[in-house]
Amino acid sequence: MKYYKIKKSLLITIPVFFILSFVSFGVQAENTLAPGTVSSPDNKVKADLRHHKQEVAERLPVIGSRGVQGESNTTFSITGIVQNPIWLTTKNLSQFKQVTVFKTMKGKTRKPDQYTGTPIRTLLEIVKIQKNEKDKLASKNKKPGNYDNAEKETNIKNNSDIAVSIKNKDGKQIIFSLDYILQGSENEIILVNNKTNRLPELVMKTGSKDIFSSKDIISIEVMQFFVKQDENKDDKLQYITYVENKAKISLLEALAKCETIKVPSKNIKALSAKTSTNLYTGCSLYEALSKLSVKAEYTDIFTAISDDGYSASFSFTELENSNSPVIIIQNRNNSQYSYDLVVTGDSSKARWVKNISQIKQVKLKQKPMIYVIGMGCGDISLLTNEAISYMGKADVFICMEKYKHSFAGYMSGKPVLFDPFLQLATFYRKNHPELSAEEAEKMAKDIYNRDMQMIRDALNSGKIVALLEPGDPTIYGGWRNWLSPNFPNDKVEIIPGISSFAAANAMLGKYDITETSVIITEPETLKYDESLIKSAAETESTMVIFMGISRMNDLAPVFAKYYAKDTPVHLVFYAGITGNKIKIKTTLEKVVKDISANKENFLGLIYIGSKLR
């Protein structure tokens, strides 16, 4: 059937691949030579390492930087569990398929209002939705005829489905189930190029005459959510669970509060294109929830689960639509009751649920979080899809000044709270040389306290904060010095990036550094623990030194105590930056001279070990 063909094309493979001109700007991501917390007893050393990180970032080449602020303000993102996350402008929308929604006005003297825009369904076809391969429920149960020919999956404990979150610049969300978007008419949910605004307007037809709209859409996120199936000790009891699983009521009791309605529904005959219309009598699920005083929001999903594990999900927005109500039919066999869920607007019966076991409320409203996003080590191609998706999810950013221009297209004009490097006294004094060291330290501390309060305020208002960290945040990430002590672990999530360590390993080519142990370190650690160098030499381990290029003059004599003069040393500069990569093979005896001959003294990694001959 058409509905299944559309869904299959979204979840599996679509031959069309769009490369939007404004997305493919040649921005170079920042390098990962980013120092951070080390095993040093001196807090001032940590601050110096963070300052070094700023200098590293400032020395990175940025090619084709897209820093036109006016243009970046008009972009909105489509990200999440998609293969091709994209950023669009309102101008781009006019290049796609256009449909029109009419709003009928009372009286005959006024013409109906009309909205012309791009269907959300069309945009989802572009990005290619990816679903977790482990989700067997979708592949086994989401197929035609399940309502009439249900197959038992006795081991199913968790059900999952896909939802689409649409958010405006004020952080207000509305969530739809993917099935609703695919099943409904193309002009049900559209994005309109509003000429008076730089960002598009969401327009949804909620009935024959009603229109719902939300202006200034900034992001569309495709998400997968999971619903835990409760184990009923009494198989004969069916119920609705709501208020975050804290309240429960039996379906028998819930339906007793509702008025029954009769609703026609078209049915597609199995072996022909003909349709017939049946009349169904039951209670509207929306009315049942209203009678129970369930506090539902436009970010809620209600999932109906059958006794065999099959499930279907409905956004609260869909349930509210009086044009195609979702109803519950009560069946009685002697003293036993069973319940079926009928979607009157779904003639294929794909989301009808027979023998309901439970209906669960799922709250998908975004939770305030801090995401530390790894921005990769060089080329824009090394920025991961996950990093791009979380940038789309963010409401506000924390980043160095340079990133505001380098990644303007991905930041969509969203607010930047502050530059974390301005918290450093050494950096502050560099810009204010008239201040003494003590004065600069005091000013930097005041800035730091102000910055932390800005994050707290953002979280308290329900916002998602994204810290853009060079390279991989887990490898010498300076953010651990200043962010971690102020916020609990459950409020901070790390989004990994591609480190220069990975890019440099690829540049080494034939050498397999994992043939023996690999030690990743930096100069301050070696300064306080010379035994690490001795142990590496004795075990023929390969040592990789971050931030060591400018310090090798001091380190070389220490290495000479335990390594032979002809021990191989590889210097890798600009790892991951196309057109700038440099690899120099030398020895411990010549390494200081070779480093001095090279102008670059920041963006490099040092590899030392006998296995690198």
Coordinates of C-alpha atoms in Angstrom, one line a residue:
M1 CA 0.0 0.0 0.0
K2 CA 1.1 3.6 -0.6
Y3 CA 1.6 4.3 3.1
Y4 CA 4.0 1.4 3.5
K5 CA 6.0 2.3 0.4
I6 CA 6.5 5.8 1.7
K7 CA 7.6 4.6 5.1
K8 CA 9.9 2.0 3.6
S9 CA 11.6 4.7 1.4
L10 CA 12.2 6.8 4.5
L11 CA 13.6 4.1 6.7
I12 CA 15.7 2.1 4.3
T13 CA 17.1 3.8 1.1
I14 CA 16.1 6.7 -1.0
P15 CA 18.1 7.1 -4.3
V16 CA 17.9 10.9 -4.1
F17 CA 20.7 12.6 -2.3
F18 CA 20.6 16.4 -2.0
I19 CA 23.7 18.5 -1.5
L20 CA 22.5 22.0 -0.7
S21 CA 24.9 24.7 -1.8
F22 CA 24.9 26.7 1.4
V23 CA 25.6 23.6 3.5
S24 CA 28.7 22.7 1.5
F25 CA 30.8 25.6 2.6
G26 CA 34.4 24.7 3.0
V27 CA 34.7 25.5 6.7
Q28 CA 37.6 23.8 8.5
A29 CA 36.8 22.5 12.0
E30 CA 39.1 23.2 14.8
N31 CA 42.0 21.0 15.7
T32 CA 41.9 18.7 18.7
L33 CA 45.3 19.6 20.2
A34 CA 43.3 20.7 23.3
P35 CA 44.9 20.4 26.7
G36 CA 42.9 19.9 29.8
T37 CA 43.0 18.2 33.2
V38 CA 46.2 16.3 33.8
S39 CA 47.8 14.7 36.8
S40 CA 49.5 17.9 38.0
P41 CA 49.4 19.3 41.5
D42 CA 49.5 22.9 40.3
N43 CA 46.2 24.5 39.4
K44 CA 48.1 27.3 37.6
V45 CA 49.4 24.6 35.2
K46 CA 45.9 23.7 34.3
A47 CA 45.0 27.3 33.5
D48 CA 48.1 27.6 31.3
L49 CA 47.1 24.5 29.4
R50 CA 43.7 26.0 28.7
H51 CA 45.4 29.1 27.5
H52 CA 47.6 27.0 25.2
K53 CA 44.4 25.5 23.8
Q54 CA 43.1 28.9 22.8
E55 CA 46.4 29.6 21.0
V56 CA 46.1 26.3 19.2
A57 CA 42.7 27.1 18.0
E58 CA 43.7 30.6 16.9
R59 CA 46.4 29.2 14.7
L60 CA 44.2 26.8 12.8
P61 CA 43.6 27.6 9.1
V62 CA 40.0 28.3 8.3
I63 CA 39.2 28.0 4.6
G64 CA 36.0 29.4 3.1
S65 CA 34.6 30.5 6.4
R66 CA 30.9 31.3 6.3
G67 CA 30.4 34.1 8.7
V68 CA 27.6 36.1 7.1
Q69 CA 25.5 36.6 10.2
G70 CA 22.4 37.7 8.3
E71 CA 22.3 34.6 6.2
S72 CA 23.0 32.2 9.1
N73 CA 20.0 33.7 11.0
T74 CA 17.6 32.4 8.4
T75 CA 18.6 28.7 8.6
F76 CA 16.8 26.0 10.3
S77 CA 18.0 22.4 10.8
I78 CA 16.6 18.9 10.2
T79 CA 18.6 16.5 12.4
G80 CA 18.4 13.6 14.8
I81 CA 18.4 9.9 13.7
V82 CA 18.9 10.8 10.0
Q83 CA 21.5 9.9 7.5
N84 CA 21.8 13.4 5.9
P85 CA 21.2 16.2 8.5
I86 CA 20.6 19.4 6.6
W87 CA 20.3 23.2 7.2
L88 CA 17.8 25.1 5.1
T89 CA 16.8 28.7 4.5
T90 CA 13.3 29.9 3.8
K91 CA 14.5 30.4 0.2
N92 CA 15.3 26.7 -0.1
L93 CA 11.8 25.8 0.8
S94 CA 10.5 27.3 -2.4
Q95 CA 12.6 24.8 -4.4
F96 CA 10.7 21.8 -3.0
K97 CA 7.2 20.6 -3.6
Q98 CA 4.5 23.1 -2.6
V99 CA 1.0 22.4 -1.3
T100 CA -1.8 24.7 -0.1
V101 CA -3.9 24.6 3.0
F102 CA -7.1 26.5 3.2
K103 CA -8.8 27.9 6.3
T104 CA -12.5 28.4 5.8
M105 CA -13.9 31.6 7.3
K106 CA -17.4 32.1 8.6
G107 CA -19.6 34.1 6.2
K108 CA -19.5 34.3 2.5
T109 CA -18.1 37.8 2.1
R110 CA -14.5 36.8 2.9
K111 CA -12.3 34.4 0.9
P112 CA -10.7 31.5 2.8
D113 CA -7.2 32.2 4.1
Q114 CA -4.6 30.0 2.4
Y115 CA -1.1 28.8 3.3
T116 CA 1.3 27.5 0.7
G117 CA 4.4 25.6 1.8
T118 CA 6.5 22.5 1.8
P119 CA 5.1 19.3 3.4
I120 CA 7.1 18.0 6.4
R121 CA 6.9 14.6 4.7
T122 CA 8.9 15.9 1.7
L123 CA 11.7 17.2 4.0
L124 CA 11.9 13.9 5.8
E125 CA 12.4 12.1 2.5
I126 CA 15.5 14.1 1.9
V127 CA 17.3 13.4 5.2
K128 CA 16.7 9.6 5.3
I129 CA 15.5 8.4 8.7
Q130 CA 17.7 5.8 10.4
K131 CA 16.3 3.4 12.9
N132 CA 18.1 1.3 15.4
E133 CA 18.8 -2.1 13.8
K134 CA 18.1 -3.8 17.1
D135 CA 14.6 -2.6 17.1
K136 CA 13.0 -5.9 15.9
L137 CA 9.5 -4.6 16.7
A138 CA 9.5 -2.3 13.8
S139 CA 10.7 -4.8 11.2
K140 CA 8.5 -7.6 12.4
N141 CA 5.2 -6.0 13.5
K142 CA 4.9 -2.8 11.4
K143 CA 3.3 -4.4 8.4
P144 CA -0.1 -4.5 6.7
G145 CA -2.7 -6.8 8.2
N146 CA -1.3 -6.8 11.7
Y147 CA -4.7 -5.8 13.1
D148 CA -6.4 -8.9 11.6
N149 CA -3.4 -11.3 11.6
A150 CA -1.5 -10.4 14.7
E151 CA 1.7 -12.4 15.3
K152 CA 2.7 -13.1 18.9
E153 CA 6.1 -11.8 20.0
T154 CA 6.2 -13.3 23.5
N155 CA 9.6 -11.9 24.4
I156 CA 8.9 -8.2 23.7
K157 CA 9.4 -6.0 26.7
N158 CA 10.2 -2.7 25.2
N159 CA 8.4 -1.1 22.3
S160 CA 9.9 1.7 20.2
D161 CA 8.7 4.2 17.6
I162 CA 9.8 7.4 15.9
A163 CA 8.6 10.9 16.6
V164 CA 9.3 14.2 15.0
S165 CA 10.0 17.3 17.2
I166 CA 9.5 20.7 15.7
K167 CA 10.8 23.7 17.8
N168 CA 10.7 27.4 17.3
K169 CA 13.3 30.0 18.4
D170 CA 11.6 30.5 21.7
G171 CA 12.1 26.8 22.6
K172 CA 8.4 25.8 22.2
Q173 CA 8.0 22.3 20.9
I174 CA 5.3 20.3 19.1
I175 CA 5.8 16.6 18.5
F176 CA 4.2 14.3 15.9
S177 CA 4.4 10.6 15.5
L178 CA 6.2 9.7 12.3
D179 CA 3.2 7.5 11.3
Y180 CA 0.8 10.4 11.5
I181 CA 3.0 12.5 9.2
L182 CA 3.3 9.6 6.7
Q183 CA -0.3 8.5 6.9
G184 CA -2.0 11.8 6.6
S185 CA -2.5 14.0 3.6
E186 CA 0.5 15.9 2.4
N187 CA -1.1 19.2 3.2
E188 CA -1.8 18.3 6.9
I189 CA 1.6 19.6 8.1
I190 CA 3.6 22.1 6.1
L191 CA 6.4 24.7 6.5
V192 CA 5.4 28.1 5.0
N193 CA 7.9 30.7 3.8
N194 CA 6.6 33.6 5.8
K195 CA 7.8 36.7 4.0
T196 CA 7.5 38.9 7.1
N197 CA 9.9 36.5 9.1
R198 CA 13.3 35.1 8.3
L199 CA 12.3 31.7 9.7
P200 CA 9.5 29.5 8.4
E201 CA 6.1 29.0 10.0
L202 CA 4.6 25.6 10.9
V203 CA 1.0 25.3 9.7
M204 CA -1.1 22.3 10.5
K205 CA -4.7 21.5 9.5
T206 CA -6.4 20.1 12.6
G207 CA -9.9 19.8 11.2
S208 CA -12.1 20.8 8.3
K209 CA -11.9 24.5 9.3
D210 CA -9.2 24.8 12.0
I211 CA -5.5 25.8 11.5
F212 CA -2.7 25.5 14.0
S213 CA 0.4 27.5 13.4
S214 CA 3.8 28.2 15.1
K215 CA 6.1 30.9 13.8
D216 CA 9.9 31.1 13.6
I217 CA 10.7 27.3 13.3
I218 CA 14.4 26.8 14.1
S219 CA 14.8 23.0 14.2
I220 CA 13.2 19.7 13.2
E221 CA 14.5 16.7 15.1
V222 CA 13.7 13.0 14.3
M223 CA 13.9 10.9 17.5
Q224 CA 13.4 7.3 18.5
F225 CA 11.7 6.7 21.8
F226 CA 11.1 3.6 23.8
V227 CA 8.1 2.5 25.8
K228 CA 8.5 -0.1 28.5
Q229 CA 5.7 -2.7 28.5
D230 CA 4.3 -3.3 31.9
E231 CA 3.9 -7.0 32.9
N232 CA 0.3 -7.5 33.9
K233 CA -0.1 -10.0 36.7
D234 CA -3.8 -10.0 35.9
D235 CA -4.0 -10.5 32.1
K236 CA -7.7 -9.6 32.2
L237 CA -7.0 -6.0 33.3
Q238 CA -6.5 -3.3 30.7
Y239 CA -5.6 0.2 31.8
I240 CA -4.3 3.7 30.9
T241 CA -1.0 4.8 32.6
Y242 CA -0.4 8.6 32.7
V243 CA 1.4 11.3 34.7
E244 CA 4.8 9.8 34.0
N245 CA 3.7 6.3 35.1
K246 CA 2.5 7.5 38.5
A247 CA -1.3 7.2 37.8
K248 CA -3.2 4.3 36.4
I249 CA -6.9 3.6 35.6
S250 CA -8.6 0.7 34.0
L251 CA -10.1 1.1 30.6
L252 CA -13.4 -0.1 31.9
E253 CA -13.5 2.7 34.4
A254 CA -12.2 5.3 31.9
L255 CA -14.7 4.5 29.2
A256 CA -17.6 4.6 31.7
K257 CA -16.9 8.4 31.9
C258 CA -17.3 9.0 28.2
E259 CA -20.1 9.3 25.7
T260 CA -20.1 6.8 22.8
I261 CA -19.8 8.1 19.3
K262 CA -20.4 6.6 15.8
V263 CA -17.6 7.3 13.3
P264 CA -17.3 6.2 9.7
S265 CA -14.0 4.8 8.5
K266 CA -13.0 3.8 5.0
N267 CA -11.5 0.3 4.6
I268 CA -9.2 -0.8 1.8
K269 CA -10.2 -4.2 0.4
A270 CA -7.3 -6.6 0.3
L271 CA -7.2 -7.7 -3.3
S272 CA -8.5 -4.5 -5.0
A273 CA -8.2 -0.8 -5.0
K274 CA -11.9 -0.4 -4.0
T275 CA -12.8 0.9 -0.6
S276 CA -15.8 0.5 1.6
T277 CA -17.1 2.5 4.6
N278 CA -17.9 0.9 8.0
L279 CA -19.4 2.6 11.0
Y280 CA -17.6 2.1 14.3
T281 CA -19.0 2.8 17.7
G282 CA -16.8 3.7 20.6
C283 CA -15.3 6.3 22.8
S284 CA -12.8 9.0 21.7
L285 CA -9.4 8.5 23.3
Y286 CA -9.0 12.2 23.5
E287 CA -12.3 12.5 25.4
A288 CA -11.3 9.7 27.8
L289 CA -8.1 11.5 28.6
S290 CA -9.9 14.8 29.1
K291 CA -12.4 13.1 31.5
L292 CA -9.5 11.8 33.5
S293 CA -8.0 15.3 33.7
V294 CA -4.8 14.0 32.2
K295 CA -2.4 16.9 31.8
A296 CA -1.2 16.4 28.3
E297 CA 1.0 18.7 26.2
Y298 CA 1.8 19.0 22.6
T299 CA 5.1 17.2 23.4
D300 CA 3.3 14.0 24.6
I301 CA 2.9 10.7 22.9
F302 CA 0.3 8.0 23.8
T303 CA 1.2 4.5 22.9
A304 CA -1.3 1.7 22.8
I305 CA 0.1 -1.8 23.3
S306 CA -1.8 -5.0 22.5
D307 CA -1.6 -8.2 24.6
D308 CA 0.7 -9.7 22.0
G309 CA 3.2 -6.8 22.1
Y310 CA 2.1 -4.9 19.0
S311 CA 1.9 -1.2 19.5
A312 CA 1.0 2.1 17.8
S313 CA 1.8 5.6 18.9
F314 CA -0.2 8.8 18.6
S315 CA 0.9 12.4 19.3
F316 CA -1.5 14.4 21.5
T317 CA -1.8 16.8 18.6
E318 CA -3.2 14.0 16.5
L319 CA -5.7 12.9 19.2
E320 CA -6.9 16.4 19.5
N321 CA -7.9 16.4 15.8
S322 CA -11.6 16.0 15.7
N323 CA -11.6 15.4 12.0
S324 CA -10.3 11.9 12.3
P325 CA -10.8 10.7 15.9
V326 CA -9.0 7.8 17.4
I327 CA -11.6 5.7 19.2
I328 CA -11.6 2.8 21.6
I329 CA -14.2 0.0 21.0
Q330 CA -15.4 -2.1 23.9
N331 CA -16.1 -5.8 23.2
R332 CA -17.9 -8.0 25.7
N333 CA -17.9 -11.8 25.8
N334 CA -20.0 -12.9 28.7
S335 CA -18.4 -11.2 31.7
Q336 CA -15.1 -10.6 29.9
Y337 CA -14.2 -7.3 28.2
S338 CA -11.6 -6.6 25.5
Y339 CA -10.8 -3.3 23.8
D340 CA -9.7 -2.4 20.2
L341 CA -8.3 0.9 19.1
V342 CA -9.5 2.2 15.7
V343 CA -7.9 5.1 13.8
T344 CA -10.7 6.4 11.7
G345 CA -8.4 8.2 9.3
D346 CA -6.3 5.1 8.7
S347 CA -8.0 3.0 6.0
S348 CA -5.1 0.6 5.8
K349 CA -5.5 -0.4 9.5
A350 CA -1.7 -0.1 10.0
R351 CA -2.1 1.5 13.4
W352 CA -5.2 -0.2 14.6
V353 CA -4.6 -2.2 17.8
K354 CA -6.5 -5.3 18.7
N355 CA -6.9 -6.5 22.3
I356 CA -5.4 -3.5 24.0
S357 CA -3.4 -4.4 27.1
Q358 CA -2.3 -0.9 28.1
I359 CA -2.1 2.7 26.9
K360 CA 0.9 4.7 28.1
Q361 CA 1.6 8.4 28.2
V362 CA 5.2 9.2 27.0
K363 CA 6.5 12.7 27.7
L364 CA 9.1 13.8 25.1
K365 CA 9.5 17.4 26.1
Q366 CA 13.1 18.3 26.0
K367 CA 15.0 18.2 29.3
P368 CA 17.5 20.9 30.1
M369 CA 21.0 19.5 29.4
I370 CA 24.5 20.5 28.7
Y371 CA 26.0 18.8 25.7
V372 CA 29.8 18.9 25.3
I373 CA 30.1 18.5 21.5
G374 CA 33.4 17.3 19.9
M375 CA 33.9 19.4 16.8
G376 CA 36.5 17.3 15.2
C377 CA 40.2 17.8 14.4
G378 CA 40.2 19.6 11.0
D379 CA 38.1 19.2 7.9
I380 CA 34.4 19.8 7.9
S381 CA 34.1 16.2 6.6
L382 CA 35.4 15.0 10.0
L383 CA 32.6 16.6 11.9
T384 CA 30.3 13.7 12.8
N385 CA 26.6 13.5 12.0
E386 CA 26.0 13.2 15.7
A387 CA 27.8 16.4 16.5
I388 CA 25.8 18.2 13.7
S389 CA 22.5 16.8 15.1
Y390 CA 23.2 18.0 18.6
M391 CA 24.0 21.4 17.3
G392 CA 20.6 21.4 15.7
K393 CA 19.1 20.3 19.0
A394 CA 20.7 23.2 21.0
D395 CA 19.0 26.3 22.1
V396 CA 22.1 28.3 23.1
F397 CA 25.9 27.8 22.6
I398 CA 29.1 28.2 24.4
C399 CA 32.1 28.5 22.1
M400 CA 35.2 30.4 21.3
E401 CA 34.8 33.6 19.1
K402 CA 36.3 31.9 16.1
Y403 CA 33.6 29.2 16.1
K404 CA 30.8 31.8 15.8
H405 CA 32.1 32.4 12.3
S406 CA 33.4 29.0 11.3
F407 CA 30.2 27.2 12.2
A408 CA 27.7 30.0 11.7
G409 CA 25.7 27.9 9.3
Y410 CA 25.2 25.1 11.8
M411 CA 24.5 27.5 14.7
S412 CA 21.5 29.1 12.8
G413 CA 21.9 32.4 14.6
K414 CA 21.1 31.0 18.0
P415 CA 22.5 32.9 21.0
V416 CA 26.1 32.4 22.2
L417 CA 26.3 32.7 26.0
F418 CA 30.0 33.4 26.2
D419 CA 33.5 32.5 25.1
P420 CA 35.0 30.1 27.8
F421 CA 38.5 31.3 27.1
L422 CA 37.7 34.8 28.3
Q423 CA 37.6 33.3 31.8
L424 CA 41.4 32.9 31.8
A425 CA 43.3 35.6 33.6
T426 CA 46.3 35.3 31.3
F427 CA 44.0 35.7 28.3
Y428 CA 42.2 38.6 29.9
R429 CA 45.4 40.4 30.7
K430 CA 46.6 39.9 27.2
N431 CA 43.6 42.1 26.0
H432 CA 44.0 44.5 29.0
P433 CA 47.8 44.9 29.5
E434 CA 47.2 47.9 31.7
L435 CA 46.0 45.6 34.5
S436 CA 48.2 43.9 37.0
A437 CA 48.3 40.1 37.4
E438 CA 46.1 40.4 40.6
E439 CA 43.6 42.7 38.9
A440 CA 43.3 40.4 35.9
E441 CA 42.8 37.4 38.1
K442 CA 40.0 39.2 40.0
M443 CA 38.3 40.2 36.7
A444 CA 38.6 36.7 35.3
K445 CA 37.0 35.2 38.4
D446 CA 34.1 37.6 38.1
I447 CA 33.6 36.7 34.5
Y448 CA 33.7 33.0 35.4
N449 CA 31.0 33.4 38.1
R450 CA 28.9 35.3 35.7
D451 CA 29.3 32.7 33.0
M452 CA 28.3 29.9 35.4
Q453 CA 25.2 31.8 36.3
M454 CA 24.3 32.2 32.7
I455 CA 24.4 28.4 32.2
R456 CA 22.2 27.9 35.3
D457 CA 19.7 30.4 34.1
A458 CA 19.5 28.7 30.7
L459 CA 19.0 25.3 32.3
N460 CA 16.3 26.7 34.7
S461 CA 14.4 28.0 31.7
G462 CA 14.4 24.5 30.1
K463 CA 17.0 25.2 27.5
I464 CA 19.6 22.9 25.9
V465 CA 23.1 24.3 26.2
A466 CA 25.8 23.1 23.7
L467 CA 29.5 23.6 24.5
L468 CA 31.5 23.4 21.2
E469 CA 34.8 21.7 22.2
P470 CA 37.7 21.2 19.7
G471 CA 38.6 17.6 18.8
D472 CA 37.3 14.9 21.1
P473 CA 36.2 16.3 24.5
T474 CA 37.4 13.2 26.2
I475 CA 41.1 13.7 25.3
Y476 CA 42.6 16.6 27.2
G477 CA 39.3 18.5 27.2
G478 CA 39.8 21.8 29.1
W479 CA 36.1 22.0 29.9
R480 CA 36.6 19.5 32.8
N481 CA 38.5 22.2 34.7
W482 CA 35.7 24.8 34.7
L483 CA 32.4 23.1 33.8
S484 CA 32.4 19.8 35.7
P485 CA 32.8 21.2 39.2
N486 CA 29.6 23.3 38.8
F487 CA 27.1 20.9 37.4
P488 CA 26.1 17.3 38.2
N489 CA 27.0 14.5 35.9
D490 CA 23.4 13.7 35.0
K491 CA 23.1 17.2 33.5
V492 CA 26.2 16.8 31.2
E493 CA 26.5 14.5 28.2
I494 CA 29.6 14.2 26.0
I495 CA 29.2 13.9 22.2
P496 CA 32.5 12.4 21.0
G497 CA 34.5 13.9 18.2
I498 CA 37.3 12.7 15.9
S499 CA 40.6 13.4 17.6
S500 CA 43.8 14.4 15.9
F501 CA 45.2 11.2 17.4
A502 CA 43.0 9.2 15.0
A503 CA 43.8 11.4 12.1
A504 CA 47.5 11.3 12.8
N505 CA 47.4 7.5 13.1
A506 CA 46.0 7.3 9.6
M507 CA 48.9 9.5 8.4
L508 CA 51.4 7.0 9.8
G509 CA 50.2 4.6 7.2
K510 CA 52.1 1.3 7.4
Y511 CA 52.9 1.5 11.1
D512 CA 50.6 -0.4 13.5
I513 CA 51.0 1.4 16.7
T514 CA 48.8 -1.1 18.5
E515 CA 51.4 -3.8 18.0
T516 CA 52.4 -2.9 21.6
S517 CA 50.9 -0.7 24.2
V518 CA 50.1 2.9 23.4
I519 CA 50.7 5.7 26.0
I520 CA 48.9 9.0 25.3
T521 CA 50.3 11.8 27.5
E522 CA 51.4 15.4 27.6
P523 CA 54.5 17.3 28.9
E524 CA 53.4 18.2 32.4
T525 CA 52.6 14.6 33.2
L526 CA 56.1 13.5 32.0
K527 CA 57.6 16.4 34.0
Y528 CA 56.2 15.0 37.2
D529 CA 56.5 11.3 36.4
E530 CA 59.8 10.4 34.7
S531 CA 59.1 6.7 35.4
L532 CA 56.5 6.7 32.7
I533 CA 59.2 7.3 30.1
K534 CA 61.4 4.6 31.6
S535 CA 58.6 2.1 31.5
A536 CA 57.7 2.9 27.9
A537 CA 61.2 2.4 26.8
E538 CA 61.6 -0.9 28.6
T539 CA 58.3 -2.3 27.3
E540 CA 58.9 -0.9 23.7
S541 CA 55.5 0.9 24.0
T542 CA 54.7 3.7 21.6
M543 CA 54.3 7.1 23.3
V544 CA 52.1 9.8 21.8
I545 CA 52.6 13.3 23.2
F546 CA 50.0 16.0 22.9
M547 CA 51.1 19.7 23.3
G548 CA 54.8 18.7 23.2
I549 CA 56.2 20.3 20.1
S550 CA 57.2 23.5 21.9
R551 CA 58.4 21.6 25.0
M552 CA 60.6 19.0 23.2
N553 CA 63.7 20.9 23.9
D554 CA 63.2 20.2 27.6
L555 CA 61.9 16.7 27.2
A556 CA 64.6 15.4 24.8
P557 CA 67.3 15.1 27.5
V558 CA 64.9 13.1 29.7
F559 CA 64.1 10.7 26.9
A560 CA 67.8 10.3 26.2
K561 CA 68.3 8.7 29.6
Y562 CA 66.2 5.7 28.6
Y563 CA 66.1 5.6 24.7
A564 CA 68.8 5.1 22.2
K565 CA 69.8 8.1 20.0
D566 CA 68.5 6.4 16.9
T567 CA 65.0 5.7 18.4
P568 CA 62.4 6.6 15.7
V569 CA 60.4 9.8 16.2
H570 CA 57.5 10.8 14.0
L571 CA 56.2 14.4 14.0
V572 CA 52.7 14.9 12.7
F573 CA 51.5 18.4 12.0
Y574 CA 47.9 19.6 11.0
A575 CA 46.5 16.1 11.3
G576 CA 43.0 16.0 9.7
I577 CA 43.4 19.3 7.8
T578 CA 43.5 18.8 4.1
G579 CA 46.2 20.6 2.2
N580 CA 48.2 21.3 5.4
K581 CA 49.2 17.8 6.7
I582 CA 52.9 17.3 7.4
K583 CA 54.6 14.2 8.6
I584 CA 58.3 14.2 9.5
K585 CA 60.3 11.0 10.3
T586 CA 63.3 11.7 12.4
T587 CA 65.2 10.3 15.5
L588 CA 65.5 11.2 19.1
E589 CA 68.9 12.6 18.4
K590 CA 67.7 15.0 15.6
V591 CA 64.1 15.7 16.8
V592 CA 64.8 19.1 18.4
K593 CA 66.7 20.3 15.4
D594 CA 63.9 19.2 13.0
I595 CA 61.2 20.8 15.2
S596 CA 63.3 24.1 15.1
A597 CA 63.4 23.9 11.3
N598 CA 59.6 23.8 11.2
K599 CA 57.7 27.1 11.8
E600 CA 54.8 25.3 13.4
N601 CA 55.2 24.8 17.2
F602 CA 51.6 24.1 18.2
L603 CA 49.6 21.9 15.9
G604 CA 51.6 18.7 16.2
L605 CA 51.7 15.3 17.8
I606 CA 54.9 13.4 18.7
Y607 CA 55.2 9.6 18.3
I608 CA 58.2 7.9 20.0
G609 CA 58.9 4.2 20.0
S610 CA 61.2 1.5 18.6
K611 CA 58.3 -0.1 16.7
L612 CA 58.1 3.0 14.4
R613 CA 61.3 2.1 12.4

